[in-house]
Tab-separated table of C-alpha atoms in Angstrom:
chain	number	residue	atom	x	y	z
A	1	GLU	CA	-13.515	-32.279	-14.830
A	2	ARG	CA	-10.122	-30.309	-13.910
A	3	ILE	CA	-8.785	-30.174	-10.977
A	4	LEU	CA	-6.354	-27.973	-8.703
A	5	TYR	CA	-3.931	-29.300	-6.592
A	6	VAL	CA	-2.840	-28.058	-3.436
A	7	ASP	CA	0.525	-29.195	-0.915
A	8	SER	CA	1.872	-27.614	1.418
A	9	ALA	CA	4.796	-29.042	0.918
A	10	ALA	CA	5.017	-29.919	-2.967
A	11	ALA	CA	8.512	-28.631	-4.407
A	12	GLY	CA	7.809	-29.050	-8.076
A	13	LEU	CA	6.238	-26.417	-10.575
A	14	ASN	CA	3.289	-25.264	-8.247
A	15	ASN	CA	1.491	-24.840	-10.676
A	16	GLY	CA	-1.627	-27.636	-9.559
A	17	ARG	CA	-1.682	-29.204	-12.003
A	18	SER	CA	-0.298	-32.474	-9.798
A	19	TRP	CA	0.818	-33.409	-6.922
A	20	THR	CA	4.203	-33.332	-7.568
A	21	ASN	CA	3.293	-29.681	-9.351
A	22	ALA	CA	0.605	-28.727	-6.780
A	23	TYR	CA	0.277	-25.172	-5.364
A	24	THR	CA	1.255	-24.755	-1.973
A	25	ASP	CA	-1.056	-22.191	-1.338
A	26	LEU	CA	-4.616	-22.371	-1.027
A	27	GLN	CA	-5.519	-19.223	-2.312
A	28	SER	CA	-3.114	-19.232	-5.240
A	29	ALA	CA	-5.242	-22.029	-6.567
A	30	LEU	CA	-8.864	-20.116	-5.184
A	31	ALA	CA	-7.249	-17.182	-8.007
A	32	ASP	CA	-6.290	-20.208	-10.847
A	33	THR	CA	-10.401	-21.649	-10.907
A	34	SER	CA	-12.288	-20.869	-13.969
A	35	SER	CA	-15.029	-22.343	-15.873
A	36	CYS	CA	-13.271	-25.209	-16.563
A	37	VAL	CA	-11.791	-26.489	-13.253
A	38	PHE	CA	-14.380	-27.914	-10.675
A	39	GLU	CA	-13.010	-29.235	-7.912
A	40	ILE	CA	-9.602	-28.266	-5.243
A	41	TRP	CA	-7.589	-31.449	-3.699
A	42	VAL	CA	-6.032	-29.783	-0.566
A	43	ALA	CA	-3.753	-32.218	1.272
A	44	ALA	CA	-2.610	-32.247	4.990
A	45	GLY	CA	-1.321	-28.997	6.324
A	46	THR	CA	-1.703	-25.813	7.386
A	47	TYR	CA	-3.046	-22.969	5.508
A	48	LYS	CA	-3.993	-19.126	6.044
A	49	PRO	CA	-5.665	-16.338	4.310
A	50	THR	CA	-2.930	-14.609	4.129
A	51	ALA	CA	0.858	-14.777	4.062
A	52	GLY	CA	0.433	-11.503	5.832
A	53	ALA	CA	-0.877	-9.906	8.222
A	54	ASP	CA	-4.100	-8.880	6.814
A	55	ARG	CA	-6.781	-9.605	9.394
A	56	TRP	CA	-9.790	-9.242	5.990
A	57	GLY	CA	-8.518	-11.887	4.206
A	58	SER	CA	-10.255	-15.072	4.140
A	59	PHE	CA	-10.967	-17.600	1.378
A	60	ASP	CA	-13.701	-17.384	-0.951
A	61	LEU	CA	-16.329	-20.075	-1.726
A	62	LYS	CA	-17.349	-19.951	-5.035
A	63	ASN	CA	-20.072	-21.599	-7.194
A	64	ASN	CA	-19.131	-24.480	-9.658
A	65	LEU	CA	-16.387	-25.555	-7.174
A	66	LYS	CA	-16.307	-27.689	-4.889
A	67	ILE	CA	-13.301	-27.829	-2.078
A	68	TYR	CA	-12.371	-31.229	-0.075
A	69	GLY	CA	-9.693	-31.009	1.928
A	70	GLY	CA	-8.022	-34.252	3.519
A	71	PHE	CA	-6.020	-35.698	1.044
A	72	ALA	CA	-1.994	-37.344	1.403
A	73	GLY	CA	-1.044	-36.477	-1.599
A	74	THR	CA	-0.358	-39.432	-3.839
A	75	GLU	CA	-4.205	-39.517	-4.832
A	76	GLY	CA	-5.041	-39.814	-8.842
A	77	PRO	CA	-7.771	-37.973	-10.398
A	78	GLU	CA	-10.116	-40.978	-10.800
A	79	PHE	CA	-10.050	-41.867	-6.552
A	80	ASP	CA	-13.012	-42.308	-4.861
A	81	ILE	CA	-13.150	-38.842	-2.493
A	82	ASN	CA	-14.959	-40.994	0.263
A	83	LEU	CA	-11.959	-42.968	0.469
A	84	ARG	CA	-10.372	-39.659	2.360
A	85	ASP	CA	-8.847	-39.937	5.254
A	86	PHE	CA	-9.706	-36.952	6.409
A	87	GLN	CA	-8.757	-36.815	10.489
A	88	LEU	CA	-5.782	-39.260	9.342
A	89	ASN	CA	-4.319	-35.822	7.215
A	90	GLU	CA	-5.893	-33.147	9.141
A	91	THR	CA	-6.229	-30.075	6.706
A	92	ILE	CA	-6.180	-27.250	9.039
A	93	LEU	CA	-7.715	-23.865	7.455
A	94	SER	CA	-5.798	-21.845	9.826
A	95	GLY	CA	-6.703	-17.666	11.311
A	96	ASP	CA	-3.596	-17.893	13.462
A	97	ILE	CA	-1.859	-15.455	11.483
A	98	GLY	CA	-0.221	-12.797	13.507
A	99	GLY	CA	1.483	-13.416	16.709
A	100	PRO	CA	1.057	-15.588	19.550
A	101	ASP	CA	-1.745	-13.820	21.438
A	102	SER	CA	-5.740	-14.652	19.413
A	103	THR	CA	-5.474	-10.320	19.447
A	104	ASP	CA	-4.889	-9.757	15.352
A	105	ASN	CA	-5.544	-13.310	13.932
A	106	SER	CA	-8.128	-13.312	11.375
A	107	TYR	CA	-11.556	-11.979	11.584
A	108	THR	CA	-12.878	-14.868	8.949
A	109	ILE	CA	-11.319	-17.853	7.534
A	110	VAL	CA	-13.830	-18.537	5.039
A	111	VAL	CA	-16.993	-16.270	3.760
A	112	GLY	CA	-19.344	-17.261	1.108
A	113	ILE	CA	-21.306	-14.658	-0.767
A	114	ASN	CA	-24.628	-16.150	-2.778
A	115	ALA	CA	-22.918	-19.274	-2.834
A	116	ASP	CA	-25.394	-21.931	-3.996
A	117	SER	CA	-25.427	-25.769	-4.027
A	118	THR	CA	-22.754	-26.271	-6.237
A	119	SER	CA	-20.902	-24.771	-3.888
A	120	ILE	CA	-19.153	-27.393	-1.853
A	121	LEU	CA	-16.533	-27.504	1.239
A	122	ASP	CA	-15.537	-30.759	2.157
A	123	GLY	CA	-12.878	-32.177	4.358
A	124	PHE	CA	-11.075	-29.691	6.350
A	125	THR	CA	-10.273	-28.133	10.303
A	126	LEU	CA	-11.049	-23.793	11.072
A	127	SER	CA	-9.391	-23.009	13.741
A	128	ASN	CA	-8.536	-19.780	15.293
A	129	ALA	CA	-10.454	-16.906	14.081
A	130	ASN	CA	-10.805	-13.977	15.987
A	131	GLY	CA	-14.174	-12.003	14.776
A	132	ASN	CA	-14.294	-10.709	18.538
A	133	ASP	CA	-13.535	-7.175	17.124
A	134	GLU	CA	-14.975	-3.824	16.883
A	135	PHE	CA	-14.234	-4.024	12.863
A	136	GLY	CA	-14.995	-7.625	11.982
A	137	PHE	CA	-16.447	-8.910	8.425
A	138	PRO	CA	-18.611	-7.490	6.775
A	139	SER	CA	-19.298	-4.208	7.974
A	140	ASP	CA	-20.938	-5.371	10.256
A	141	PRO	CA	-18.508	-6.335	13.548
A	142	GLY	CA	-17.161	-9.892	13.920
A	143	ARG	CA	-19.852	-11.589	12.198
A	144	GLY	CA	-18.596	-15.597	11.808
A	145	GLY	CA	-15.019	-16.911	13.225
A	146	GLY	CA	-15.367	-20.307	10.992
A	147	ILE	CA	-17.429	-19.255	8.514
A	148	HIS	CA	-19.274	-16.350	7.086
A	149	LEU	CA	-22.720	-17.079	4.776
A	150	ASN	CA	-24.660	-14.235	3.115
A	151	GLY	CA	-27.429	-15.392	0.767
A	152	GLY	CA	-26.875	-18.997	-0.958
A	153	ASN	CA	-27.326	-22.266	0.177
A	154	ALA	CA	-23.940	-23.846	-0.118
A	155	ILE	CA	-22.997	-27.140	1.340
A	156	LEU	CA	-20.410	-27.609	4.089
A	157	ARG	CA	-19.464	-31.278	5.073
A	158	ASN	CA	-16.788	-33.455	7.137
A	159	LEU	CA	-16.056	-30.099	9.428
A	160	VAL	CA	-14.068	-29.076	12.753
A	161	PHE	CA	-14.668	-25.944	13.743
A	162	ASP	CA	-11.449	-25.834	16.677
A	163	GLN	CA	-11.790	-22.607	18.754
A	164	ASN	CA	-13.044	-20.022	16.606
A	165	THR	CA	-14.570	-16.190	17.896
A	166	ALA	CA	-16.426	-13.618	17.734
A	167	LEU	CA	-19.294	-11.749	17.973
A	168	PHE	CA	-22.135	-13.254	16.368
A	169	GLY	CA	-21.229	-16.677	15.700
A	170	GLY	CA	-18.366	-18.407	16.324
A	171	GLY	CA	-18.267	-21.157	14.065
A	172	ILE	CA	-20.553	-19.777	11.957
A	173	TYR	CA	-22.816	-17.026	11.019
A	174	LEU	CA	-25.469	-17.027	8.601
A	175	LEU	CA	-27.251	-14.511	7.258
A	176	ASN	CA	-30.262	-15.523	4.808
A	177	SER	CA	-28.616	-18.166	3.928
A	178	SER	CA	-29.790	-22.204	3.625
A	179	PRO	CA	-26.750	-24.469	4.054
A	180	THR	CA	-26.829	-27.767	4.388
A	181	ILE	CA	-24.221	-28.759	7.267
A	182	THR	CA	-23.798	-32.361	7.919
A	183	HIS	CA	-21.149	-34.526	9.936
A	184	CYS	CA	-19.480	-31.373	11.539
A	185	ASP	CA	-17.910	-30.685	14.679
A	186	PHE	CA	-17.988	-27.792	16.662
A	187	MET	CA	-15.552	-27.457	19.348
A	188	GLU	CA	-14.868	-25.176	21.976
A	189	ASN	CA	-16.239	-22.264	20.094
A	190	ARG	CA	-17.177	-18.894	21.846
A	191	GLN	CA	-19.483	-16.437	20.989
A	192	THR	CA	-18.808	-13.376	23.145
A	193	TRP	CA	-19.736	-10.075	25.011
A	194	GLY	CA	-20.953	-7.085	23.204
A	195	GLY	CA	-22.367	-9.411	20.704
A	196	TYR	CA	-25.047	-12.157	20.972
A	197	GLY	CA	-25.695	-15.366	19.364
A	198	GLY	CA	-24.489	-19.290	19.040
A	199	GLY	CA	-20.681	-20.395	20.116
A	200	GLY	CA	-20.916	-22.968	17.336
A	201	ILE	CA	-23.729	-21.416	14.717
A	202	MET	CA	-25.891	-17.526	14.377
A	203	SER	CA	-28.280	-17.879	11.836
A	204	GLU	CA	-30.538	-14.840	11.297
A	205	GLY	CA	-32.777	-13.332	8.717
A	206	VAL	CA	-34.405	-15.396	6.063
A	207	SER	CA	-32.204	-18.714	6.911
A	208	SER	CA	-33.827	-22.151	6.614
A	209	PRO	CA	-30.748	-24.345	7.098
A	210	MET	CA	-30.439	-28.462	7.495
A	211	ILE	CA	-27.894	-29.211	10.004
A	212	ALA	CA	-27.654	-33.168	10.210
A	213	SER	CA	-25.386	-35.083	12.197
A	214	CYS	CA	-23.318	-32.577	14.333
A	215	ILE	CA	-21.343	-32.701	17.833
A	216	PHE	CA	-21.567	-29.479	19.562
A	217	GLU	CA	-18.874	-29.775	22.732
A	218	ARG	CA	-17.924	-26.827	25.329
A	219	ASN	CA	-19.374	-24.194	23.162
A	220	TYR	CA	-20.562	-21.110	24.960
A	221	GLY	CA	-22.823	-17.980	23.990
A	222	PHE	CA	-24.948	-15.522	25.916
A	223	PHE	CA	-28.404	-16.904	23.599
A	224	GLY	CA	-26.932	-20.301	22.899
A	225	GLY	CA	-23.756	-21.904	23.414
A	226	GLY	CA	-24.076	-24.307	21.133
A	227	ILE	CA	-26.922	-22.499	18.231
A	228	TYR	CA	-28.850	-19.788	17.785
A	229	PHE	CA	-31.639	-19.351	15.806
A	230	ALA	CA	-33.380	-15.301	15.262
A	231	GLY	CA	-36.181	-16.178	12.548
A	232	GLY	CA	-35.700	-17.965	10.105
A	233	ASP	CA	-37.319	-22.195	9.110
A	234	PRO	CA	-34.125	-24.204	10.254
A	235	GLN	CA	-34.518	-28.065	10.004
A	236	MET	CA	-32.024	-30.362	12.751
A	237	ASP	CA	-31.885	-34.356	12.632
A	238	ASN	CA	-29.065	-36.178	14.627
A	239	CYS	CA	-27.167	-33.818	16.296
A	240	HIS	CA	-25.779	-33.846	19.819
A	241	PHE	CA	-24.486	-31.513	22.392
A	242	ILE	CA	-22.635	-31.597	24.719
């Protein structure tokens, strides 16, 4: 399996072929993926969906692609993914693309359209999205600050959703989507006035997510601070709501 490397501090050729020559931007690695690339490894640092001010910009999930964060930036290709320390090597996908306040932050940080179980996002902190706006993603306002999934059954693991805001689902919004969400922390995410749904997660349509070993702490929503299910067949196991 071919691996592309991303490290915001890399000073080599920036072609993604090794840690020394890693891409410094995750979007560059996503644009480089093809049928022979199956994994992206991302070193500790902060990565934004756009270098400019485009609030519509997002990191897009792809089938047959595993995106892993939490690396120190020295691990070899035979490294066991389970040995990462993604708490020590915090890898942040940030929606804070504009000025010091949140009014010009990204609408949605990560988007998956029909992303199936071969699409994995693992080992990241997603923070400071602001979908609390008249024009969110996609055509409907503010659906999902951290992640927006429409269709599919992607795998989301070892993620932290921190201080994301949206009209519908501050942390995650699911529409006709049945992801597996495990070992994720939802911290201080908000669903705001004008919409409805959970501060941590909102799920609607024909969605059957599996949510296990997750923590929901200090989230806020008008119809469910932690989670709001509007239909579907969700399953939950070993989750904590604080």
